[in-house]
Coordinates of C-alpha atoms in Angstrom, one line a residue:
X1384 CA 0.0 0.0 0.0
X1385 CA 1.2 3.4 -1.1
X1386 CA 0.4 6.7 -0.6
X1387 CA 0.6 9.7 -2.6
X1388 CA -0.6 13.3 -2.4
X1389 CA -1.0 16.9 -3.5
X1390 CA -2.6 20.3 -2.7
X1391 CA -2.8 23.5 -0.6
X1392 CA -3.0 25.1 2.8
X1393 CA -5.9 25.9 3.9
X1394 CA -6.8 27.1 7.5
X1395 CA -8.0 23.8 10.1
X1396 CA -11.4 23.5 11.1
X1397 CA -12.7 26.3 13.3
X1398 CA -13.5 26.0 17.3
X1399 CA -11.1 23.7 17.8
X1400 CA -7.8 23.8 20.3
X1401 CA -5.9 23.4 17.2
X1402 CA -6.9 26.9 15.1
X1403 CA -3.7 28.0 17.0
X1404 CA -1.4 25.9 15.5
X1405 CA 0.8 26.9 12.4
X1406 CA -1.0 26.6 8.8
X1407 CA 1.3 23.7 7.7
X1408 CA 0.3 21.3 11.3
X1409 CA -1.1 18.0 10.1
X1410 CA -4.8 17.9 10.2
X1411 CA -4.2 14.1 10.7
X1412 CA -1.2 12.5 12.3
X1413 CA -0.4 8.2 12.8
X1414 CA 2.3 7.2 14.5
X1415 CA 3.2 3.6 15.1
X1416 CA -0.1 1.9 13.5
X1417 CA -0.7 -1.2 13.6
X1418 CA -3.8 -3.6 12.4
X1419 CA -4.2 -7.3 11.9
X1420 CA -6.6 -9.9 11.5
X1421 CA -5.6 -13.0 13.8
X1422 CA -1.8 -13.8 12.5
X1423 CA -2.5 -11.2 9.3
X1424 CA -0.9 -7.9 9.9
X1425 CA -2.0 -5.3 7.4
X1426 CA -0.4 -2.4 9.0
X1427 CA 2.7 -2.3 10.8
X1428 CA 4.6 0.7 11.9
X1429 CA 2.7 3.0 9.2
X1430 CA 3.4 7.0 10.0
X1431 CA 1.4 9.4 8.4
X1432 CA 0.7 13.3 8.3
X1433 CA -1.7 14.9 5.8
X1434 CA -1.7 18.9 5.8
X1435 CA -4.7 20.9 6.0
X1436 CA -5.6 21.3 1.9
X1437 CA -3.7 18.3 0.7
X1438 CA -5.3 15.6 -1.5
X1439 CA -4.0 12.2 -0.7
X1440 CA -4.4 9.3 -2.3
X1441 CA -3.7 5.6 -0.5
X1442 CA -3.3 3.0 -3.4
X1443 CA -2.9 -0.8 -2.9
X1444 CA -4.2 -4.1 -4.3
X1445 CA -7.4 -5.4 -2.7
X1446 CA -6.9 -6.7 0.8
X1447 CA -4.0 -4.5 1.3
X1448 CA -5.7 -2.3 4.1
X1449 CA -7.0 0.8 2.3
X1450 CA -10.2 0.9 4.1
X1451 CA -8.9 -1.0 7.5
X1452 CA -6.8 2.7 7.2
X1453 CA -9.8 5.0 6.7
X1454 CA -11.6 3.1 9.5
X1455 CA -8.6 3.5 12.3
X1456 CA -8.6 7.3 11.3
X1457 CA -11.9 8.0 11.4
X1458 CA -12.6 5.7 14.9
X1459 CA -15.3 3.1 13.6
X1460 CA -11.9 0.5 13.9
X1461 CA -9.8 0.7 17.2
X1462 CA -6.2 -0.6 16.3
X1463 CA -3.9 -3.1 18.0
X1464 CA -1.7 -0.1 18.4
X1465 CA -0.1 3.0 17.2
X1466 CA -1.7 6.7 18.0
X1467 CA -4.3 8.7 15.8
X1468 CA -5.2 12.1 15.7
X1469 CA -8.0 13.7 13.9
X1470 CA -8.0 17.7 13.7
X1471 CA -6.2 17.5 17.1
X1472 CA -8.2 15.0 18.4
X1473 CA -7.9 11.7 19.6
X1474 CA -9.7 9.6 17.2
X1475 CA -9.6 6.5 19.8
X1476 CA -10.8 8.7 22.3
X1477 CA -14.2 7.2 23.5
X1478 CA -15.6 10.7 25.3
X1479 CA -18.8 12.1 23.9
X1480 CA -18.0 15.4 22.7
X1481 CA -14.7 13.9 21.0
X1482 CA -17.0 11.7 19.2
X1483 CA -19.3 14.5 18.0
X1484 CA -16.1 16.7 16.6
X1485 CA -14.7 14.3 14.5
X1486 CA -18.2 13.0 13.2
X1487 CA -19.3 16.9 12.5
X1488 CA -16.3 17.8 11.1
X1489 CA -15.7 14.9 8.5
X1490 CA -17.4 13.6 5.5
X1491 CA -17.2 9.8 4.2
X1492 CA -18.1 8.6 1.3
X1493 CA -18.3 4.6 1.7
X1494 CA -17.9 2.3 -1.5
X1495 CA -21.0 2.2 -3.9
X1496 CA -22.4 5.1 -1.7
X1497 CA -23.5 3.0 0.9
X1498 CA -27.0 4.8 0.8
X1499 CA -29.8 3.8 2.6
X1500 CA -32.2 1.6 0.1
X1501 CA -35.7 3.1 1.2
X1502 CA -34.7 6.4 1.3
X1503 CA -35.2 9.0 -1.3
X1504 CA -31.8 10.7 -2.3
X1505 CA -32.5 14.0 -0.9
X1506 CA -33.6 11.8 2.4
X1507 CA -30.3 10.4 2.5
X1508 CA -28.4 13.8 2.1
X1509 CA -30.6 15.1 5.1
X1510 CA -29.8 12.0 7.3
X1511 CA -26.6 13.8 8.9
X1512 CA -28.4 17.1 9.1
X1513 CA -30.8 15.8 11.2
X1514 CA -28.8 14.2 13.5
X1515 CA -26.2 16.9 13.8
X1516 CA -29.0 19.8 13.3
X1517 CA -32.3 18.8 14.3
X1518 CA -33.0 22.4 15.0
X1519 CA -33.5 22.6 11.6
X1520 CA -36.8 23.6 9.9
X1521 CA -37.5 20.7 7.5
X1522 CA -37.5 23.5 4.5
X1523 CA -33.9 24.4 5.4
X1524 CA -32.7 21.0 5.5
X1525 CA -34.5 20.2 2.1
X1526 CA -33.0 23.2 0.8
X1527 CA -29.0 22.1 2.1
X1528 CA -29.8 18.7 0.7
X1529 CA -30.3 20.6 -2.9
X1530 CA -27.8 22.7 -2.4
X1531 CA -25.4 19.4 -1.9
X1532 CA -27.0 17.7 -4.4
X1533 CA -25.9 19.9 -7.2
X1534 CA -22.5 20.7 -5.6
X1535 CA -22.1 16.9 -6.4
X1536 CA -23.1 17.6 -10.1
X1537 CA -26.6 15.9 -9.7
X1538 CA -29.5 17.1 -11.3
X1539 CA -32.2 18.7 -9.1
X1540 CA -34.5 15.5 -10.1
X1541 CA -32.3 13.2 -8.3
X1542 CA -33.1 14.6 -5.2
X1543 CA -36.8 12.7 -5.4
X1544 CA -35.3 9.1 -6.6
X1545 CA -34.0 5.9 -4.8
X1546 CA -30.8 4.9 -5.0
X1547 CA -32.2 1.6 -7.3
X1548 CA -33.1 3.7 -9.7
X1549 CA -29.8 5.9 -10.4
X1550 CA -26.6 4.6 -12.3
X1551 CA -23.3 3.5 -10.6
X1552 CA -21.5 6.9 -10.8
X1553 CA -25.2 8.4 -9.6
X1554 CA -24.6 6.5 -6.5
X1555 CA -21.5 7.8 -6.1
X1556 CA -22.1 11.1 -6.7
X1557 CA -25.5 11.3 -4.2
X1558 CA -22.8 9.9 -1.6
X1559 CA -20.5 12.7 -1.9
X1560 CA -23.4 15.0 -1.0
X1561 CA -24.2 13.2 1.9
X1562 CA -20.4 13.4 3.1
X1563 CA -20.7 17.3 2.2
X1564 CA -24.2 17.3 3.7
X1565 CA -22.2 18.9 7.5
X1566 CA -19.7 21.4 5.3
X1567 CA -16.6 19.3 6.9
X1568 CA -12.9 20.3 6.2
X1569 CA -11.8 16.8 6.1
X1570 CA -13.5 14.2 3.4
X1571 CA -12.5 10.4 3.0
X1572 CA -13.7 8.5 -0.1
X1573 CA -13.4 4.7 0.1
X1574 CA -12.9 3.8 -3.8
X1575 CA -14.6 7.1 -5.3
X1576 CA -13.8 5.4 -9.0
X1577 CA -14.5 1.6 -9.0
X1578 CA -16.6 0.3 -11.3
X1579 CA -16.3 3.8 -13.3
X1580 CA -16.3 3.7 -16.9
X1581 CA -12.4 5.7 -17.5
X1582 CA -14.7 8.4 -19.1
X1583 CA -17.2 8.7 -15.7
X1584 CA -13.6 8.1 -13.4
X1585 CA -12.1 11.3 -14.9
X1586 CA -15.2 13.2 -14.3
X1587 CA -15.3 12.5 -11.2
X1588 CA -11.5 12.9 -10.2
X1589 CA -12.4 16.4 -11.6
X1590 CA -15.3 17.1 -9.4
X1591 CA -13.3 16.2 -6.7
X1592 CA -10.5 18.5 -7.5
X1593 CA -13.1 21.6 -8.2
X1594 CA -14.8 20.8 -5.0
X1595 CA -11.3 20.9 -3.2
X1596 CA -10.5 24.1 -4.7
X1597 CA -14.2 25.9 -4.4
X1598 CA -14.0 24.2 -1.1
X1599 CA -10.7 24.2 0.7
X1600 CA -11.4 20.6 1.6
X1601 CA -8.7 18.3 2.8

């Protein structure tokens, strides 16, 4: 498994401890990780930083721990060892509010969109606003999920369809407004391009890069 990456500076997420540190401080930081699976070991050692603005990308065969990764960083896997931090925050921390930072403050898209099946698109692009913002008049959140929806490069008409009934890169793209339904600085995409068409994986290797930019996502 390899990583590569490029990008920006951008400022880190605001009301955190860490808007005092210097532009360049690693909006993630592994030290010493280390996963396995029974005798397996699919990470041993592995140090990482990624800079506020960067775009990295983790490449590796299947089975090679690309997700197992994602999953340490953003908490929903606690590793045999090795430290994580997540916008200054431990992501193995267990406290409440810990939680609730890294949830609010990062997006995920999962592979093939992992949408829910009964749920209208627009639905599923509200499901985070409603747990981080139930404050929220439902016309404001219907609104966001448009808003998202199109930032994604859907059509408005998507918003009112299941996920059976949109293509592969549909999917796709009706996840990533879900992961940008919360505005986060940091997003993680679990294989944004497979199953892509080369034609629909360069179009979407562009959004992301636009969104990045218009952004000043990490």
């Amino acid at each position: 498994m390899t990583a590569t990456g490029t990008g920006t500076e951008t400022g880190t997420a605001a009301g955190h401890p860490c808007d005092g540190a210097t532009p360049d401080a690693p909006i993630i930081r592994v030290r010493g990780l280390l996963n396995r699976f029974g005798d397996q070991v699919v990470h041993e050692g592995l140090d990482l930083d990624v800079r506020p603005g960067e775009i990295l990308g983790v490449v590796g065969g299947s089975g090679s721990g690309k997700s197992v990764l994602m999953r340490s960083i953003l908490g929903l896997r606690v590793p045999d060892a090795g430290q994580i931090e997540v916008l200054g925050t431990d992501a193995r921390s267990t406290a409440a509010a810990d939680r609730l930072y890294i949830e609010r403050n990062t997006g995920v898209l999962f592979q093939d969109g992992a949408l829910f099946s009964s749920l209208t698109v627009g639905e599923n692009v509200q499901v985070p606003l409603k747990e981080h913002h139930g404050e929220l008049p439902d016309s404001w959140r219907y609104e966001l999920a448009l808003l998202k929806v199109k930032l994604a490069g859907l059509p408005a008409d998507a918003l009112n369809k299941l996920p059976s009934q949109l293509s592969g890169g549909m999917r796709k793209r009706a996840g990533l407004a879900r992961a940008l339904a919360l505005d986060p600085p940091l997003l993680f995409l679990d294989e944004p391009t497979a199953g892509l068409d080369p034609i629909g994986a360069a179009a979407f290797d562009h959004l992301i890069r636009t969104l990045q930019q218009a952004l000043g996502l990490t």
